[in-house]
Coordinates of C-alpha atoms in Angstrom, one line a residue:
M1230 CA -6.9 12.0 25.1
T1231 CA -4.8 14.5 27.2
F1232 CA -6.5 13.2 30.4
L1233 CA -5.8 9.6 29.2
W1234 CA -2.2 10.4 28.6
F1235 CA -1.6 11.8 32.1
T1236 CA -3.5 9.0 33.7
L1237 CA -1.4 6.3 32.0
R1238 CA 1.8 8.2 32.6
D1239 CA 1.2 8.4 36.3
A1240 CA 0.1 4.8 36.5
S1241 CA 3.0 3.3 34.5
P1242 CA 5.8 3.2 37.2
P1243 CA 3.9 1.4 40.0
L1244 CA 2.3 -1.1 37.7
A1245 CA 5.6 -1.9 36.0
A1246 CA 7.2 -2.4 39.4
A1247 CA 4.4 -4.5 40.8
G1248 CA 5.5 -7.6 38.9
P1249 CA 4.8 -9.4 35.6
T1250 CA 1.1 -9.9 36.2
A1251 CA 0.4 -6.2 36.8
A1252 CA 2.7 -5.2 33.9
Q1253 CA 0.9 -7.5 31.5
S1254 CA -2.5 -6.2 32.7
H1255 CA -1.3 -2.6 32.2
R1256 CA -0.1 -3.4 28.7
R1257 CA -3.3 -5.1 27.7
I1258 CA -5.3 -2.2 29.0
A1259 CA -3.2 0.3 27.1
I1260 CA -3.5 -1.7 23.8
A1261 CA -7.2 -2.0 24.4
L1262 CA -7.4 1.8 24.8
V1263 CA -5.6 2.2 21.5
G1264 CA -8.1 0.0 19.8
L1265 CA -11.0 1.9 21.4
G1266 CA -9.3 5.2 20.4
W1267 CA -9.1 4.0 16.8
I1268 CA -12.7 3.0 16.8
G1269 CA -13.7 6.3 18.3
L1270 CA -11.6 8.3 15.8
V1271 CA -13.1 6.4 12.8
A1272 CA -16.6 7.0 14.2
I1273 CA -15.9 10.8 14.6
L1274 CA -14.4 11.1 11.1
H1275 CA -16.8 8.6 9.6
D1276 CA -17.3 10.7 6.5
T1277 CA -13.6 10.5 5.7
A1278 CA -13.5 6.8 6.5
A1279 CA -16.6 6.1 4.4
A1280 CA -15.1 8.0 1.4
L1281 CA -12.0 5.9 1.7
V1282 CA -14.0 2.7 1.6
R1283 CA -16.0 3.9 -1.3
T1284 CA -12.8 4.5 -3.3
W1285 CA -11.6 1.0 -2.5
Y1286 CA -14.9 -0.4 -3.8
G1287 CA -15.5 1.9 -6.7
A1288 CA -12.1 2.2 -8.3
A1289 CA -10.4 -1.0 -9.5
A1290 CA -7.0 0.4 -9.0
Y1291 CA -7.6 0.7 -5.3
N1292 CA -9.4 -2.6 -4.5
H1293 CA -6.3 -3.7 -2.6
G1294 CA -7.2 -1.1 0.0
F1295 CA -9.5 -3.7 1.6
L1296 CA -6.4 -5.8 2.4
I1297 CA -4.2 -3.1 3.9
F1298 CA -5.6 -3.0 7.5
P1299 CA -5.9 -6.8 7.7
I1300 CA -2.3 -7.0 6.7
V1301 CA -1.5 -4.4 9.4
G1302 CA -3.3 -6.5 11.9
L1303 CA -1.4 -9.6 10.9
L1304 CA 1.9 -7.7 11.1
L1305 CA 1.1 -6.5 14.6
W1306 CA 0.0 -10.0 15.6
E1307 CA 3.3 -11.3 14.3
R1308 CA 5.2 -8.8 16.6
R1309 CA 3.1 -9.7 19.6
H1310 CA 6.0 -11.5 21.4
T1311 CA 8.3 -8.5 20.9
L1312 CA 5.5 -6.1 22.1
A1313 CA 4.8 -8.4 25.1
R1314 CA 8.4 -7.7 26.4
L1315 CA 7.8 -3.9 26.3
Q1316 CA 6.0 -1.7 28.7
P1317 CA 3.7 1.2 27.6
R1318 CA 5.3 4.6 28.3
P1319 CA 2.8 7.3 27.1
S1320 CA 4.4 10.0 25.0
A1321 CA 3.7 13.7 24.9
L1322 CA 5.1 13.6 21.3
G1323 CA 2.1 11.5 20.3
L1324 CA -0.2 14.3 21.6
A1325 CA 1.6 16.8 19.5
M1326 CA 1.3 14.5 16.4
L1327 CA -2.4 14.0 17.2
A1328 CA -2.9 17.8 17.3
G1329 CA -1.0 18.1 14.1
G1330 CA -3.1 15.5 12.4
A1331 CA -6.3 17.2 13.6
I1332 CA -5.1 20.5 12.1
L1333 CA -4.2 18.8 8.9
W1334 CA -7.7 17.3 8.7
L1335 CA -9.3 20.7 9.3
M1336 CA -7.2 22.1 6.5
G1337 CA -8.3 19.4 4.2
Q1338 CA -11.9 19.9 5.2
F1339 CA -11.8 23.6 4.6
A1340 CA -10.0 23.1 1.2
H1341 CA -12.3 20.3 0.2
V1342 CA -9.3 18.0 -0.5
L1343 CA -10.2 14.4 0.4
F1344 CA -6.7 13.1 0.0
V1345 CA -5.4 15.5 2.8
R1346 CA -8.2 14.3 5.1
E1347 CA -7.4 10.7 4.5
V1348 CA -3.7 11.3 5.2
A1349 CA -4.7 13.1 8.4
L1350 CA -6.9 10.2 9.5
V1351 CA -4.1 7.7 9.1
A1352 CA -1.6 10.0 10.9
M1353 CA -4.0 10.4 13.8
L1354 CA -4.3 6.6 14.1
Q1355 CA -0.6 6.4 14.3
A1356 CA -0.4 9.3 16.8
M1357 CA -2.9 7.5 19.1
W1358 CA -0.6 4.4 19.2
L1359 CA 2.4 6.6 20.1
T1360 CA 0.5 8.7 22.7
V1361 CA -0.7 5.7 24.7
L1362 CA 2.1 3.1 24.1
G1363 CA 5.1 5.3 23.7
L1364 CA 8.2 5.5 21.6
T1365 CA 9.6 2.0 22.4
M1366 CA 6.4 0.2 21.4
T1367 CA 6.1 2.5 18.4
R1368 CA 9.5 1.6 17.2
A1369 CA 8.7 -2.1 17.5
A1370 CA 5.6 -1.6 15.3
L1371 CA 7.0 1.1 13.0
F1372 CA 6.6 -0.9 9.7
P1373 CA 2.9 -1.9 10.3
L1374 CA 2.0 1.6 11.4
F1375 CA 3.5 3.2 8.3
Y1376 CA 2.0 0.4 6.0
M1377 CA -1.3 2.0 6.8
Y1378 CA -0.6 4.8 4.4
L1379 CA -0.9 2.3 1.5
A1380 CA -4.7 2.3 2.2
I1381 CA -4.8 5.9 0.9
P1382 CA -5.6 6.1 -2.8
F1383 CA -2.7 7.7 -4.6
G1384 CA -1.1 7.8 -8.1
Y1385 CA -4.2 8.5 -10.2
E1386 CA -2.5 11.6 -11.6
L1387 CA 0.0 9.2 -13.3
V1388 CA -2.7 7.6 -15.5
P1389 CA -2.2 9.9 -18.6
Q1390 CA 1.6 9.4 -18.5
L1391 CA 1.1 5.6 -18.2
Q1392 CA -1.3 5.6 -21.1
D1393 CA 1.1 7.5 -23.3
F1394 CA 4.0 5.2 -22.4
T1395 CA 2.0 2.1 -23.0
A1396 CA 0.7 3.3 -26.4
A1397 CA 4.2 4.4 -27.5
F1398 CA 5.8 1.1 -26.3
A1399 CA 3.1 -1.0 -28.0
T1400 CA 3.4 1.0 -31.2
R1401 CA 7.1 0.7 -31.4
A1402 CA 7.0 -3.1 -30.7
L1403 CA 4.4 -3.6 -33.4
Q1404 CA 6.6 -1.6 -35.9
L1405 CA 9.6 -3.8 -35.0
S1406 CA 7.3 -6.9 -35.6
G1407 CA 6.7 -5.6 -39.2
I1408 CA 3.1 -4.7 -38.6
A1409 CA 1.7 -1.5 -40.2
V1410 CA 0.5 0.7 -37.3
L1411 CA -0.6 4.3 -36.8
K1412 CA -0.6 5.9 -33.4
N1413 CA -2.8 8.9 -32.5
G1414 CA -2.4 9.7 -28.9
I1415 CA -3.6 6.7 -27.0
F1416 CA -5.3 5.2 -30.1
I1417 CA -3.4 2.5 -32.1
A1418 CA -4.7 1.5 -35.5
T1419 CA -3.6 -1.7 -37.3
P1420 CA -4.9 -3.3 -40.5
T1421 CA -7.4 -5.4 -38.4
G1422 CA -8.7 -2.9 -35.9
L1423 CA -8.5 0.2 -33.8
F1424 CA -7.3 -0.1 -30.2
E1425 CA -7.4 2.4 -27.3
V1426 CA -5.2 2.4 -24.3
A1427 CA -8.0 3.3 -21.9
E1428 CA -7.6 4.3 -18.2
A1429 CA -8.3 0.8 -17.2
C1430 CA -5.4 -0.4 -19.4
S1431 CA -2.9 2.2 -18.2
G1432 CA -1.4 -0.3 -15.8
L1433 CA -2.0 1.8 -12.7
R1434 CA -3.9 -1.0 -10.9
F1435 CA -1.1 -3.5 -11.3
L1436 CA 1.6 -0.9 -10.5
I1437 CA 0.0 0.2 -7.2
A1438 CA -0.7 -3.4 -6.2
M1439 CA 2.9 -4.4 -7.1
V1440 CA 4.4 -1.6 -5.1
A1441 CA 2.2 -2.5 -2.0
L1442 CA 3.3 -6.1 -2.3
A1443 CA 7.0 -5.1 -2.9
I1444 CA 7.1 -2.9 0.2
L1445 CA 5.8 -5.9 2.3
F1446 CA 8.3 -8.2 0.6
T1447 CA 11.3 -5.9 1.2
N1448 CA 10.5 -5.9 4.9
M1449 CA 10.5 -9.7 4.9
A1450 CA 13.5 -10.4 2.7
Y1451 CA 16.0 -7.7 3.2
K1452 CA 18.1 -6.1 5.9
S1453 CA 20.1 -3.7 3.9
W1454 CA 18.5 -0.5 2.6
W1455 CA 20.2 -0.7 -0.8
R1456 CA 18.7 -4.1 -1.5
R1457 CA 15.3 -2.8 -0.5
G1458 CA 15.8 0.2 -2.8
V1459 CA 16.7 -2.0 -5.7
F1460 CA 13.7 -4.2 -5.3
L1461 CA 11.4 -1.3 -4.9
A1462 CA 12.8 0.3 -8.0
L1463 CA 12.2 -3.0 -9.9
S1464 CA 8.6 -3.0 -8.5
V1465 CA 8.0 0.3 -10.3
V1466 CA 9.9 -0.2 -13.5
V1467 CA 8.9 -3.8 -14.3
P1468 CA 5.1 -3.3 -14.0
V1469 CA 5.2 -0.3 -16.3
I1470 CA 7.3 -2.1 -19.0
A1471 CA 5.2 -5.2 -18.5
N1472 CA 2.0 -3.3 -19.2
G1473 CA 3.6 -2.1 -22.5
I1474 CA 4.4 -5.7 -23.4
R1475 CA 0.9 -6.8 -22.4
A1476 CA -0.7 -4.2 -24.7
Y1477 CA 1.6 -5.2 -27.5
G1478 CA 0.8 -8.9 -27.0
I1479 CA -2.9 -8.2 -27.0
I1480 CA -2.8 -6.2 -30.2
L1481 CA -0.5 -8.7 -31.9
L1482 CA -2.7 -11.6 -30.9
A1483 CA -5.8 -9.8 -32.2
Y1484 CA -3.9 -9.1 -35.5
L1485 CA -2.8 -12.7 -36.0
T1486 CA -6.3 -14.1 -35.3
D1487 CA -8.2 -11.5 -37.2
N1488 CA -9.7 -10.2 -34.0
R1489 CA -11.0 -13.6 -32.9
L1490 CA -8.8 -13.5 -29.7
A1491 CA -7.7 -10.9 -27.3
V1492 CA -10.7 -8.7 -27.7
G1493 CA -13.5 -7.9 -25.3
V1494 CA -13.2 -9.8 -22.0
D1495 CA -10.4 -11.9 -23.4
H1496 CA -7.9 -9.1 -23.1
I1497 CA -8.7 -8.6 -19.4
V1498 CA -8.3 -12.3 -18.7
Y1499 CA -5.1 -12.6 -20.7
G1500 CA -3.8 -9.4 -19.0
W1501 CA -4.2 -10.6 -15.5
I1502 CA -2.7 -14.0 -16.3
F1503 CA 0.3 -12.2 -17.7
F1504 CA 0.5 -9.8 -14.7
S1505 CA 0.3 -12.8 -12.3
L1506 CA 3.3 -14.4 -14.1
V1507 CA 5.2 -11.1 -14.0
M1508 CA 4.6 -10.8 -10.3
L1509 CA 5.8 -14.3 -9.6
V1510 CA 8.9 -13.8 -11.7
L1511 CA 9.7 -10.5 -9.9
L1512 CA 9.3 -12.1 -6.5
G1513 CA 11.5 -15.0 -7.7
I1514 CA 14.2 -12.5 -8.7
G1515 CA 13.9 -10.7 -5.3
V1516 CA 14.5 -14.0 -3.5
T1517 CA 17.8 -14.5 -5.3
F1518 CA 19.4 -11.5 -3.5
Q1519 CA 17.6 -11.6 -0.1
D1520 CA 20.0 -11.1 2.8
R1521 CA 17.9 -12.8 5.4
P1522 CA 18.5 -16.6 6.0
R1523 CA 14.7 -17.0 5.4
L1524 CA 11.8 -14.8 4.8
G1525 CA 10.7 -13.1 8.0
W1526 CA 9.3 -9.9 9.4
T1527 CA 11.1 -7.0 10.8
G1528 CA 10.1 -3.6 12.4

């Protein structure tokens, strides 16, 4: 990579000065080198990449990980006209970041911490872009590059807190509805049955998916950072409260129908229909205070 950086650095001025055709050719070669560098890095760190994919596949809360890199590709493609007006200027800062990412990966390897290795992998992918294409083209692609971090599984440590909140919310709502209820940790007992707020019902999956969508939406709909902050805050608070309402609704429906409805697979189906409606409502609210004339992308 060091040799590549010096080669591109020395070649940039004459190619840029030779005219549009040479400049375009140089840019295409540089972008192709980034792609090859990404492929090579993933091949070298295939164990980390494979572990990442296994988590996407095996944990329902992280199934959205399969969509992150296609979205990144779409975001980069949308910026192609902006990138086409810029010339690659290889950056030594990228080399420093690449070295830092490698050190971070080694630390994660020695400490047997997969999360650290996954963060390092994404950081090195970003560093390769910066090394070959330079600061100007990195600024133009800043949002897509940082969106890559959403491919990394995070938030699992919140499951116990989310379970506790959901159980407490549902219990209080049932009490206000005049239903006799007894709560023991994450277990909720009513006259018609015993319910458990299991890990799958903690709401983590919907919360993470909503945050990933909200980050994408804020980039499309808002210029001002305070509007982005408000919508991101809503994307965290609303799913958590919505999951409490979902749990309450499922238990209430089971109670009213003597457990004929909202049990077994039903509660999963009802839950995702409910979450889909919540997502649409939240996006509808977000559109009401967008400060762009129409939805669009920005770097």
